[in-house]
Short mmCIF file of C-alpha atoms and ligand atoms in Angstrom, two decimals:
data_model
loop_
_atom_site.label_atom_id
_atom_site.label_comp_id
_atom_site.label_asym_id
_atom_site.label_seq_id
_atom_site.Cartn_x
_atom_site.Cartn_y
_atom_site.Cartn_z
CA MET A 1 -29.20 -7.73 -4.39
CA SER A 2 -29.43 -10.36 -1.72
CA SER A 3 -26.89 -10.94 1.37
CA HIS A 4 -23.92 -13.08 0.81
CA ILE A 5 -21.92 -11.94 3.67
CA LYS A 6 -22.39 -14.14 6.45
CA VAL A 7 -21.51 -11.95 10.25
CA PRO A 8 -19.90 -14.49 12.36
CA GLN A 9 -21.65 -15.08 15.62
CA GLY A 10 -20.08 -13.79 18.32
CA GLY A 11 -17.94 -11.27 17.27
CA GLN A 12 -18.30 -7.66 17.35
CA LYS A 13 -17.65 -4.02 15.91
CA ILE A 14 -14.49 -1.92 15.86
CA ILE A 15 -15.90 1.42 16.77
CA PRO A 16 -13.05 3.74 15.30
CA GLY A 17 -11.45 5.38 18.34
CA GLN A 18 -12.73 3.62 20.43
CA PRO A 19 -10.53 0.33 21.86
CA THR A 20 -10.76 -2.66 20.26
CA PRO A 21 -13.33 -5.21 21.69
CA ASN A 22 -11.65 -8.64 22.30
CA HIS A 23 -13.76 -10.60 19.63
CA PRO A 24 -13.55 -8.25 16.53
CA ILE A 25 -15.35 -8.89 13.41
CA ILE A 26 -12.55 -8.24 10.65
CA PRO A 27 -13.67 -8.17 6.92
CA PHE A 28 -11.42 -9.91 4.29
CA ILE A 29 -11.47 -10.27 0.93
CA GLU A 30 -9.66 -13.68 -0.66
CA GLY A 31 -8.50 -11.46 -3.52
CA ASP A 32 -7.80 -12.95 -7.63
CA GLY A 33 -5.28 -15.07 -8.68
CA ILE A 34 -2.48 -15.60 -5.75
CA GLY A 35 -4.72 -14.71 -2.99
CA VAL A 36 -6.80 -17.94 -3.21
CA ASP A 37 -3.19 -19.13 -1.96
CA ILE A 38 -2.07 -16.25 0.91
CA THR A 39 -5.41 -15.30 2.28
CA PRO A 40 -5.80 -18.72 3.92
CA VAL A 41 -2.15 -18.86 4.93
CA MET A 42 -2.27 -15.17 6.52
CA ILE A 43 -5.61 -16.35 8.43
CA LYS A 44 -3.77 -19.42 9.84
CA VAL A 45 -0.36 -17.84 10.91
CA VAL A 46 -2.66 -14.51 12.86
CA ASP A 47 -5.12 -16.72 14.70
CA ALA A 48 -2.39 -19.06 15.60
CA ALA A 49 -0.07 -15.85 16.88
CA VAL A 50 -3.61 -14.17 18.55
CA GLN A 51 -3.86 -17.68 20.51
CA LYS A 52 -0.52 -18.04 21.74
CA ALA A 53 -0.13 -14.25 22.75
CA TYR A 54 -3.54 -14.14 24.66
CA GLY A 55 -4.25 -17.83 25.20
CA GLY A 56 -7.81 -17.74 23.92
CA GLN A 57 -8.77 -14.52 25.75
CA LYS A 58 -9.35 -12.14 22.16
CA LYS A 59 -9.83 -13.96 18.80
CA ILE A 60 -10.42 -12.64 15.05
CA HIS A 61 -13.90 -13.10 14.04
CA TRP A 62 -13.15 -13.38 9.93
CA MET A 63 -15.65 -12.42 7.88
CA GLU A 64 -15.38 -12.97 4.24
CA VAL A 65 -17.04 -10.00 2.02
CA TYR A 66 -16.36 -10.09 -2.01
CA ALA A 67 -14.61 -7.94 -4.64
CA GLY A 68 -12.97 -8.91 -8.11
CA GLU A 69 -13.62 -12.46 -9.53
CA LYS A 70 -15.08 -14.01 -6.96
CA SER A 71 -17.61 -12.20 -6.60
CA THR A 72 -18.80 -12.04 -10.34
CA GLN A 73 -18.97 -15.85 -9.61
CA ILE A 74 -21.19 -15.15 -6.18
CA TYR A 75 -23.19 -11.80 -7.47
CA GLY A 76 -23.09 -12.06 -11.17
CA ALA A 77 -21.40 -10.91 -14.14
CA ASP A 78 -21.03 -7.87 -13.46
CA GLU A 79 -20.90 -7.20 -9.72
CA TRP A 80 -17.15 -6.96 -9.27
CA LEU A 81 -17.62 -4.70 -6.39
CA PRO A 82 -20.84 -5.04 -4.48
CA LYS A 83 -22.33 -2.21 -2.06
CA GLU A 84 -22.35 -4.55 0.34
CA THR A 85 -19.16 -4.92 0.37
CA PHE A 86 -18.14 -1.31 0.69
CA ASP A 87 -20.84 -0.68 3.43
CA ALA A 88 -19.03 -3.70 5.32
CA LEU A 89 -15.38 -2.47 5.16
CA LYS A 90 -17.35 0.86 6.34
CA GLU A 91 -19.36 -0.68 8.84
CA TYR A 92 -16.80 -2.70 10.26
CA SER A 93 -13.59 -0.51 9.88
CA VAL A 94 -10.58 -2.35 9.97
CA SER A 95 -10.09 -4.49 6.71
CA ILE A 96 -7.62 -6.75 4.81
CA LYS A 97 -7.84 -7.56 1.54
CA GLY A 98 -5.83 -10.02 -0.97
CA PRO A 99 -5.03 -8.48 -4.78
CA MET A 100 -7.36 -7.51 -7.40
CA THR A 101 -6.56 -7.68 -11.16
CA THR A 102 -6.78 -5.00 -13.37
CA PRO A 103 -6.64 -5.76 -17.21
CA VAL A 104 -4.52 -3.53 -19.30
CA GLY A 105 -5.96 -0.93 -22.26
CA GLY A 106 -9.22 -1.62 -21.29
CA GLY A 107 -11.80 -3.12 -18.99
CA ILE A 108 -13.03 -2.65 -15.73
CA ARG A 109 -11.29 0.01 -13.84
CA SER A 110 -8.82 -0.76 -10.82
CA LEU A 111 -11.19 -2.27 -7.89
CA ASN A 112 -8.38 -1.82 -5.75
CA VAL A 113 -7.97 2.00 -6.22
CA ALA A 114 -11.80 1.91 -6.33
CA LEU A 115 -11.91 0.95 -2.87
CA ARG A 116 -9.16 3.62 -1.69
CA GLN A 117 -11.24 6.47 -3.44
CA GLU A 118 -14.98 5.24 -1.91
CA LEU A 119 -13.21 4.71 1.25
CA ASP A 120 -11.07 7.72 1.10
CA LEU A 121 -7.95 5.71 2.17
CA TYR A 122 -5.78 8.29 1.63
CA GLN A 123 -2.31 6.91 2.88
CA CYS A 124 -0.85 4.45 1.25
CA VAL A 125 1.37 3.29 4.21
CA ARG A 126 4.21 0.92 3.39
CA PRO A 127 7.49 0.24 5.17
CA VAL A 128 10.10 -1.01 3.94
CA GLN A 129 12.51 -3.35 6.34
CA TYR A 130 14.82 -5.84 5.81
CA PHE A 131 15.30 -9.32 7.58
CA LYS A 132 18.42 -10.77 8.31
CA GLY A 133 19.45 -13.95 5.80
CA VAL A 134 16.66 -12.68 3.00
CA PRO A 135 18.82 -12.42 0.16
CA SER A 136 19.02 -9.04 -1.53
CA PRO A 137 20.66 -7.39 -4.97
CA LEU A 138 22.25 -4.91 -2.62
CA LYS A 139 25.56 -5.10 -0.23
CA GLN A 140 24.17 -3.73 2.85
CA PRO A 141 20.50 -3.88 2.70
CA GLU A 142 19.87 -3.70 6.23
CA LEU A 143 20.60 0.14 5.66
CA CYS A 144 17.02 -0.08 4.31
CA ASN A 145 14.87 1.18 6.75
CA MET A 146 12.10 3.46 5.57
CA VAL A 147 8.48 3.70 5.92
CA ILE A 148 6.61 5.35 2.31
CA PHE A 149 3.40 7.53 2.55
CA ARG A 150 1.87 7.75 -0.68
CA GLU A 151 -1.09 9.57 -1.80
CA ASN A 152 -3.82 7.25 -2.23
CA THR A 153 -6.87 9.09 -4.10
CA GLU A 154 -5.28 11.81 -6.55
CA ASP A 155 -3.29 12.03 -9.21
CA ILE A 156 -3.58 10.14 -12.45
CA TYR A 157 -5.07 7.41 -10.34
CA ALA A 158 -7.91 9.30 -10.79
CA GLY A 159 -8.84 7.14 -13.97
CA ILE A 160 -9.54 11.06 -15.69
CA GLU A 161 -8.49 10.02 -19.11
CA TRP A 162 -10.08 9.75 -22.79
CA ALA A 163 -9.36 6.87 -25.52
CA HIS A 164 -7.38 8.01 -28.70
CA GLY A 165 -9.84 8.65 -31.29
CA SER A 166 -12.96 8.87 -28.81
CA GLU A 167 -15.37 11.70 -29.62
CA ALA A 168 -15.07 12.83 -26.05
CA CYS A 169 -10.89 12.82 -26.22
CA LYS A 170 -11.69 14.37 -29.91
CA LYS A 171 -13.48 16.71 -27.78
CA VAL A 172 -11.00 17.37 -25.14
CA ILE A 173 -8.43 17.97 -27.82
CA LYS A 174 -10.64 20.71 -29.50
CA PHE A 175 -11.13 22.18 -26.26
CA LEU A 176 -7.44 22.75 -24.72
CA GLN A 177 -6.47 23.95 -28.52
CA GLU A 178 -9.07 26.27 -29.14
CA GLU A 179 -9.81 27.78 -25.45
CA MET A 180 -7.03 26.80 -23.42
CA GLY A 181 -4.03 27.94 -26.42
CA VAL A 182 -2.70 24.47 -26.09
CA LYS A 183 -0.45 24.22 -29.30
CA LYS A 184 2.19 21.40 -27.86
CA ILE A 185 0.14 18.03 -28.73
CA ARG A 186 2.06 16.71 -30.93
CA PHE A 187 0.27 14.04 -32.66
CA PRO A 188 -3.73 15.22 -31.53
CA GLU A 189 -5.15 12.89 -34.38
CA SER A 190 -3.91 9.94 -32.60
CA SER A 191 -3.81 11.18 -28.80
CA GLY A 192 -4.83 9.56 -26.16
CA ILE A 193 -5.54 11.85 -23.20
CA GLY A 194 -5.40 11.59 -19.03
CA ILE A 195 -6.00 14.04 -16.34
CA LYS A 196 -3.42 14.70 -13.09
CA PRO A 197 -5.09 16.24 -10.57
CA ILE A 198 -3.04 16.95 -7.43
CA SER A 199 -4.84 19.20 -4.71
CA VAL A 200 -3.54 21.55 -1.90
CA GLU A 201 -5.61 19.75 0.73
CA GLY A 202 -5.28 15.94 -0.72
CA THR A 203 -1.26 17.00 -0.18
CA GLU A 204 -1.66 18.81 3.14
CA ARG A 205 -3.53 15.48 4.73
CA LEU A 206 -0.94 13.26 3.54
CA VAL A 207 2.59 14.48 4.39
CA ARG A 208 0.67 16.05 7.81
CA ALA A 209 0.66 12.10 8.61
CA ALA A 210 3.98 11.80 7.69
CA ILE A 211 5.31 14.10 10.01
CA LYS A 212 2.84 12.68 11.78
CA TYR A 213 4.53 9.46 11.80
CA ALA A 214 7.96 10.84 11.98
CA ILE A 215 7.28 12.48 15.19
CA ASP A 216 5.92 9.77 16.63
CA ASN A 217 8.03 6.99 15.70
CA GLY A 218 11.19 9.16 16.38
CA ARG A 219 12.34 8.98 12.58
CA LYS A 220 15.23 11.42 11.12
CA SER A 221 13.60 12.67 7.87
CA VAL A 222 10.86 13.26 5.49
CA THR A 223 11.94 13.10 2.09
CA ILE A 224 9.13 15.30 -0.27
CA VAL A 225 9.51 12.70 -3.22
CA HIS A 226 8.02 14.70 -6.53
CA LYS A 227 8.83 15.64 -10.73
CA GLY A 228 7.87 19.04 -10.16
CA ASN A 229 10.53 19.96 -12.36
CA ILE A 230 8.35 19.03 -15.24
CA MET A 231 4.77 18.83 -13.41
CA LYS A 232 4.82 21.87 -12.07
CA PHE A 233 1.44 22.35 -11.14
CA THR A 234 0.86 18.94 -9.77
CA GLU A 235 4.34 17.60 -8.78
CA GLY A 236 5.79 20.96 -7.99
CA ASN A 237 3.08 22.06 -5.95
CA PHE A 238 2.83 19.43 -3.96
CA ARG A 239 6.57 19.86 -3.17
CA ASP A 240 5.78 23.38 -2.16
CA THR A 241 2.91 22.67 -0.37
CA ALA A 242 4.26 20.04 1.52
CA TYR A 243 7.19 22.44 2.79
CA ALA A 244 4.49 25.36 3.58
CA LEU A 245 2.83 22.38 5.62
CA ALA A 246 5.76 21.70 7.48
CA LYS A 247 6.52 25.12 8.20
CA ARG A 248 3.07 26.09 9.36
CA GLU A 249 2.32 23.59 11.33
CA PHE A 250 5.34 21.63 12.85
CA GLY A 251 7.33 24.55 13.70
CA GLY A 252 9.69 23.97 10.50
CA VAL A 253 13.01 26.34 10.02
CA ASP A 254 14.89 26.79 6.89
CA ILE A 255 18.12 25.00 7.14
CA ASP A 256 21.22 27.45 4.99
CA GLY A 257 17.92 29.44 3.66
CA GLY A 258 15.49 26.59 2.68
CA PRO A 259 14.29 24.83 1.05
CA TRP A 260 15.37 22.09 3.54
CA GLN A 261 13.78 22.45 6.79
CA LYS A 262 14.48 21.78 10.19
CA LEU A 263 11.80 20.60 12.78
CA PRO A 264 12.06 22.06 16.56
CA ASN A 265 12.57 17.86 17.47
CA GLY A 266 15.78 17.76 14.82
CA ILE A 267 13.35 15.69 11.68
CA VAL A 268 14.98 17.19 8.68
CA ILE A 269 12.19 18.16 5.62
CA LYS A 270 14.20 17.64 2.44
CA ASP A 271 12.72 16.99 -1.07
CA ALA A 272 14.16 14.98 -3.75
CA ILE A 273 13.38 15.03 -7.64
CA ALA A 274 11.64 11.23 -8.30
CA ASP A 275 14.24 10.33 -11.02
CA ALA A 276 17.26 11.16 -8.93
CA PHE A 277 15.93 9.78 -5.67
CA LEU A 278 15.28 6.37 -7.76
CA GLN A 279 19.35 6.05 -7.79
CA GLN A 280 19.90 7.47 -4.53
CA ILE A 281 17.63 5.02 -2.64
CA LEU A 282 20.33 1.90 -4.33
CA LEU A 283 23.31 3.75 -3.40
CA ARG A 284 23.10 5.60 -0.25
CA PRO A 285 19.70 4.09 1.09
CA ALA A 286 20.83 4.87 4.97
CA GLU A 287 20.22 8.74 4.34
CA TYR A 288 16.13 8.15 3.57
CA ASP A 289 13.86 7.62 5.89
CA VAL A 290 10.07 8.59 5.90
CA ILE A 291 9.13 9.48 2.18
CA ALA A 292 6.00 11.48 1.43
CA THR A 293 5.20 11.11 -2.56
CA THR A 294 2.06 11.18 -5.14
CA ASN A 295 0.41 8.08 -5.92
CA LEU A 296 1.85 7.12 -8.93
CA ASN A 297 5.89 8.01 -7.87
CA GLY A 298 4.62 5.74 -4.65
CA ASP A 299 3.40 3.03 -7.00
CA TYR A 300 6.73 2.78 -8.62
CA ILE A 301 9.07 3.61 -5.51
CA SER A 302 7.26 0.81 -3.37
CA ASP A 303 8.34 -2.07 -6.11
CA ALA A 304 11.67 -0.57 -6.38
CA LEU A 305 12.18 -0.62 -2.69
CA ALA A 306 10.69 -3.71 -1.88
CA ALA A 307 13.15 -5.38 -4.18
CA GLN A 308 15.87 -3.87 -2.75
CA VAL A 309 15.43 -5.85 0.90
CA GLY A 310 14.04 -8.75 -1.46
CA GLY A 311 11.59 -8.37 -3.34
CA ILE A 312 7.42 -7.76 -3.34
CA GLY A 313 7.11 -11.34 -1.95
CA ILE A 314 7.72 -9.75 1.36
CA ALA A 315 6.24 -5.71 1.04
CA PRO A 316 3.53 -5.31 3.23
CA GLY A 317 0.84 -2.83 2.92
CA ALA A 318 -2.02 -0.34 4.58
CA ASN A 319 -4.51 1.58 3.52
CA ILE A 320 -5.36 4.50 5.88
CA SER A 321 -7.90 7.32 6.25
CA ASP A 322 -9.07 9.39 9.41
CA GLN A 323 -11.83 6.37 9.83
CA TYR A 324 -11.10 3.00 8.18
CA ALA A 325 -7.76 0.63 7.38
CA CYS A 326 -7.91 -1.61 4.64
CA PHE A 327 -4.20 -3.75 4.82
CA GLU A 328 -3.13 -4.94 1.88
CA ALA A 329 0.35 -6.52 0.07
CA THR A 330 2.66 -4.11 -2.35
CA HIS A 331 2.06 -7.14 -4.99
CA GLY A 332 -0.22 -7.97 -7.51
CA THR A 333 -2.29 -11.50 -8.77
CA ALA A 334 0.67 -13.04 -9.91
CA PRO A 335 -1.49 -14.96 -12.31
CA LYS A 336 1.23 -17.11 -13.24
CA TYR A 337 1.22 -19.00 -9.97
CA ALA A 338 -2.29 -18.56 -8.77
CA GLY A 339 -3.78 -21.95 -7.02
CA LYS A 340 -0.10 -23.23 -6.97
CA ASP A 341 0.56 -22.97 -3.26
CA LYS A 342 4.02 -21.59 -4.22
CA VAL A 343 4.17 -18.21 -3.74
CA ASN A 344 5.45 -16.09 -0.56
CA PRO A 345 2.62 -15.16 1.65
CA GLY A 346 4.88 -12.70 3.33
CA SER A 347 3.40 -9.62 2.52
CA LEU A 348 0.06 -10.55 3.37
CA ILE A 349 1.28 -11.66 6.87
CA LEU A 350 3.56 -8.62 7.36
CA SER A 351 -0.07 -6.26 5.80
CA ALA A 352 -1.70 -8.56 8.79
CA GLU A 353 1.13 -7.76 11.52
CA MET A 354 0.30 -3.87 10.68
CA MET A 355 -3.05 -4.54 11.26
CA LEU A 356 -2.73 -6.27 14.71
CA ARG A 357 -0.21 -3.39 15.63
CA HIS A 358 -3.00 -1.32 14.29
CA LEU A 359 -5.58 -2.86 16.68
CA GLY A 360 -3.12 -2.71 19.47
CA TRP A 361 -2.56 -6.03 19.30
CA LYS A 362 1.31 -5.75 20.32
CA GLU A 363 1.81 -9.32 21.15
CA ALA A 364 0.52 -10.76 18.48
CA ALA A 365 2.55 -8.64 16.06
CA ASP A 366 5.62 -9.36 17.75
CA LEU A 367 5.16 -13.02 17.89
CA ILE A 368 4.50 -12.70 13.82
CA ILE A 369 7.98 -10.73 13.15
CA LYS A 370 9.81 -12.89 15.36
CA SER A 371 8.60 -16.22 13.53
CA MET A 372 9.34 -14.84 10.50
CA GLU A 373 12.82 -13.96 11.09
CA ALA A 374 13.40 -17.44 12.57
CA ALA A 375 11.47 -18.99 9.33
CA ILE A 376 13.42 -17.16 7.37
CA GLY A 377 17.01 -17.51 9.88
CA ASP A 378 16.61 -21.13 9.24
CA LYS A 379 16.56 -20.89 6.01
CA VAL A 380 13.21 -22.64 5.54
CA VAL A 381 11.42 -19.92 2.39
CA THR A 382 9.45 -20.45 -0.66
CA TYR A 383 10.78 -20.35 -4.07
CA ASP A 384 11.72 -16.60 -4.41
CA PHE A 385 13.88 -16.28 -1.53
CA ALA A 386 15.41 -20.09 -2.50
CA ARG A 387 16.44 -19.47 -5.90
CA LEU A 388 18.99 -16.82 -4.34
CA MET A 389 20.15 -18.34 -1.38
CA GLU A 390 22.25 -21.51 -0.97
CA GLY A 391 21.72 -24.27 1.09
CA ALA A 392 17.85 -22.91 1.54
CA THR A 393 14.70 -25.25 2.05
CA GLU A 394 12.30 -24.85 -0.58
CA VAL A 395 8.87 -24.99 0.96
CA SER A 396 5.25 -23.96 -0.75
CA CYS A 397 3.42 -21.06 0.55
CA SER A 398 1.07 -23.00 3.13
CA GLU A 399 3.95 -25.00 4.54
CA PHE A 400 5.77 -21.53 5.14
CA GLY A 401 3.07 -20.66 7.16
CA GLU A 402 3.59 -23.89 9.08
CA ALA A 403 6.74 -22.97 9.44
CA MET A 404 5.86 -19.66 10.79
CA ILE A 405 3.68 -20.90 13.52
CA ALA A 406 5.88 -23.76 14.42
CA ARG A 407 8.77 -21.55 15.67
CA MET A 408 5.93 -19.18 17.47
N1 NDP B 501 -3.45 -4.04 -4.39
C1 NDP B 501 -3.12 -4.64 -5.71
O1 NDP B 501 -4.66 -5.95 -5.86
C2 NDP B 501 -2.16 -5.26 -6.45
C3 NDP B 501 -3.39 -5.58 -7.95
N2 NDP B 501 -2.29 -5.79 -9.15
C4 NDP B 501 -2.89 -6.36 -10.50
O2 NDP B 501 -2.01 -7.44 -9.95
C5 NDP B 501 -2.00 -8.27 -11.61
C6 NDP B 501 -0.74 -8.83 -11.88
O3 NDP B 501 0.25 -7.38 -11.81
P1 NDP B 501 2.09 -7.83 -12.00
O4 NDP B 501 2.40 -6.49 -12.64
O5 NDP B 501 1.87 -8.91 -12.78
O6 NDP B 501 2.17 -7.71 -10.75
P2 NDP B 501 2.70 -9.06 -9.22
O7 NDP B 501 2.65 -8.35 -8.23
O8 NDP B 501 1.27 -9.39 -9.44
O9 NDP B 501 3.57 -9.76 -10.00
C7 NDP B 501 5.18 -9.88 -10.65
C8 NDP B 501 6.36 -10.86 -9.80
O10 NDP B 501 6.21 -10.15 -8.78
C9 NDP B 501 6.32 -11.68 -8.24
N3 NDP B 501 5.53 -11.90 -6.97
C10 NDP B 501 4.65 -10.86 -6.67
N4 NDP B 501 3.90 -11.74 -5.69
C11 NDP B 501 4.69 -11.78 -5.16
C12 NDP B 501 4.43 -13.45 -3.88
N5 NDP B 501 3.69 -13.36 -2.91
N6 NDP B 501 5.64 -13.89 -3.57
C13 NDP B 501 6.67 -14.06 -4.18
N7 NDP B 501 6.58 -13.73 -5.51
C14 NDP B 501 5.83 -12.59 -6.01
C15 NDP B 501 6.56 -12.72 -9.08
O11 NDP B 501 7.77 -12.61 -9.75
P3 NDP B 501 9.09 -13.91 -9.96
O12 NDP B 501 7.80 -13.64 -11.55
O13 NDP B 501 10.10 -13.84 -10.64
O14 NDP B 501 8.93 -15.15 -9.42
C16 NDP B 501 5.40 -11.56 -10.19
O15 NDP B 501 5.51 -12.73 -11.30
C17 NDP B 501 -2.61 -6.99 -12.18
O16 NDP B 501 -3.80 -6.90 -12.97
C18 NDP B 501 -1.82 -5.86 -11.58
O17 NDP B 501 -3.08 -4.80 -11.98
C19 NDP B 501 -0.34 -5.23 -8.95
C20 NDP B 501 -0.14 -4.73 -8.04
C21 NDP B 501 -1.40 -4.43 -6.44
O1 AKG B 502 -5.21 -1.51 -8.91
C1 AKG B 502 -4.25 -2.12 -9.38
O2 AKG B 502 -3.96 -2.85 -10.22
C2 AKG B 502 -2.48 -1.93 -9.14
C3 AKG B 502 -2.11 -0.71 -8.24
C4 AKG B 502 -1.09 -1.17 -7.77
O3 AKG B 502 -0.01 -1.28 -8.26
C5 AKG B 502 -0.54 -0.42 -6.66
O4 AKG B 502 -1.13 0.35 -5.52
O5 AKG B 502 0.89 -0.72 -6.03
MG1 MG B 503 1.76 -1.39 -7.44
#
């Protein structure tokens, strides 16, 4: 396969564990659907913030790498995730991506999930914070201030499943019935089967990262969210493993006989069953802070919490391992808006803001927050907010970027 990646001149590689060079090369994937709208706006806003913060002393050298539909146009019909894209994301260690399409019910498996698994980006970190002036269905959206740590490599996202009626599925069902004594498959002739692996190692590293984050950032609590009453050995063991880790590695002491614990610095480690949790975050959001949860729960919770502070147009995220980081918005490709210069670029811009902080470029990150607050404060917003606000000036995706830059 010939290389389609053009390495920018004058840039340097970011080496994990070393200070960020002043001219880092950052690979980006444009993304499918609205990727074509939001990614160029994100780059423009980030470049403006970096220029303003450091007066030309620091500069990002963007390097486009390909995945998804654009990759199939450049590399060939079945090249959804070329090897050289993986190699570049590893070699340059910090990257950012737009959303990518995953067909429902068949076709390719998620490229987003494949990237997370291949790079072992086991933490999906999604902060949920309220920006003053953003329309929200809550009376007090400012009480929502949480950071979700979603396990990103296991659970049903491992993609271990067999289609109903296939020979492989029949074989698995036969094995379950004849060798494992399973009697409760209600309709064995027409069942598809999926497998949900959740390990002690996978749980421990995710929960460890969540607790460390809580300690380093002076947070009040870490809530383990699970459905362990029903799925005892996967979700239930996620909870038990998390509590055991808090005790063993962080000095957690039982509160009133447990299972809740208090760490020496006062952080409370608690748990909630996922269904009840989803109503508690609406009714009593102030009681929740850092959230550690499994992959599927984390996916649902991310969009639900995003809605509470204005929607997935303003919901950032990061996929992080001990070596690599790939930043991406919580939302998907929103295909009906693709190429219309309409959607909110806020999620990807705030994902880039997380990236700047990760690089240690706090001043540029602060400018992004300041200018986003100022644009929203002036009621200059994209359609998603404008339709819920009185007296707003609705602007396009690119105009919102310009509005931010003008307010730096
Ligand atoms: N990490 C990733 O790359 C992800 C990829 N996906 C993929 O994206 C595709 C589409 O998924 P879908 O379920 O429709 O979810 P999407 O997140 O793409 O869109 C759902 C709705 O959310 C709103 N929305 C999304 N992005 C924005 C934005 N930037 N600004 C304003 N509003 C926004 C729109 O609401 P409204 O209609 O009210 O205007 C949109 O119709 C699927 O193939 C899915 O697999 C999904 C999630 C993550
Ligand atoms: O990979 C996908 O298509 C969807 C993933 C998703 O919804 C998420 O990670 O939040
Ligand atoms: Mg999702």
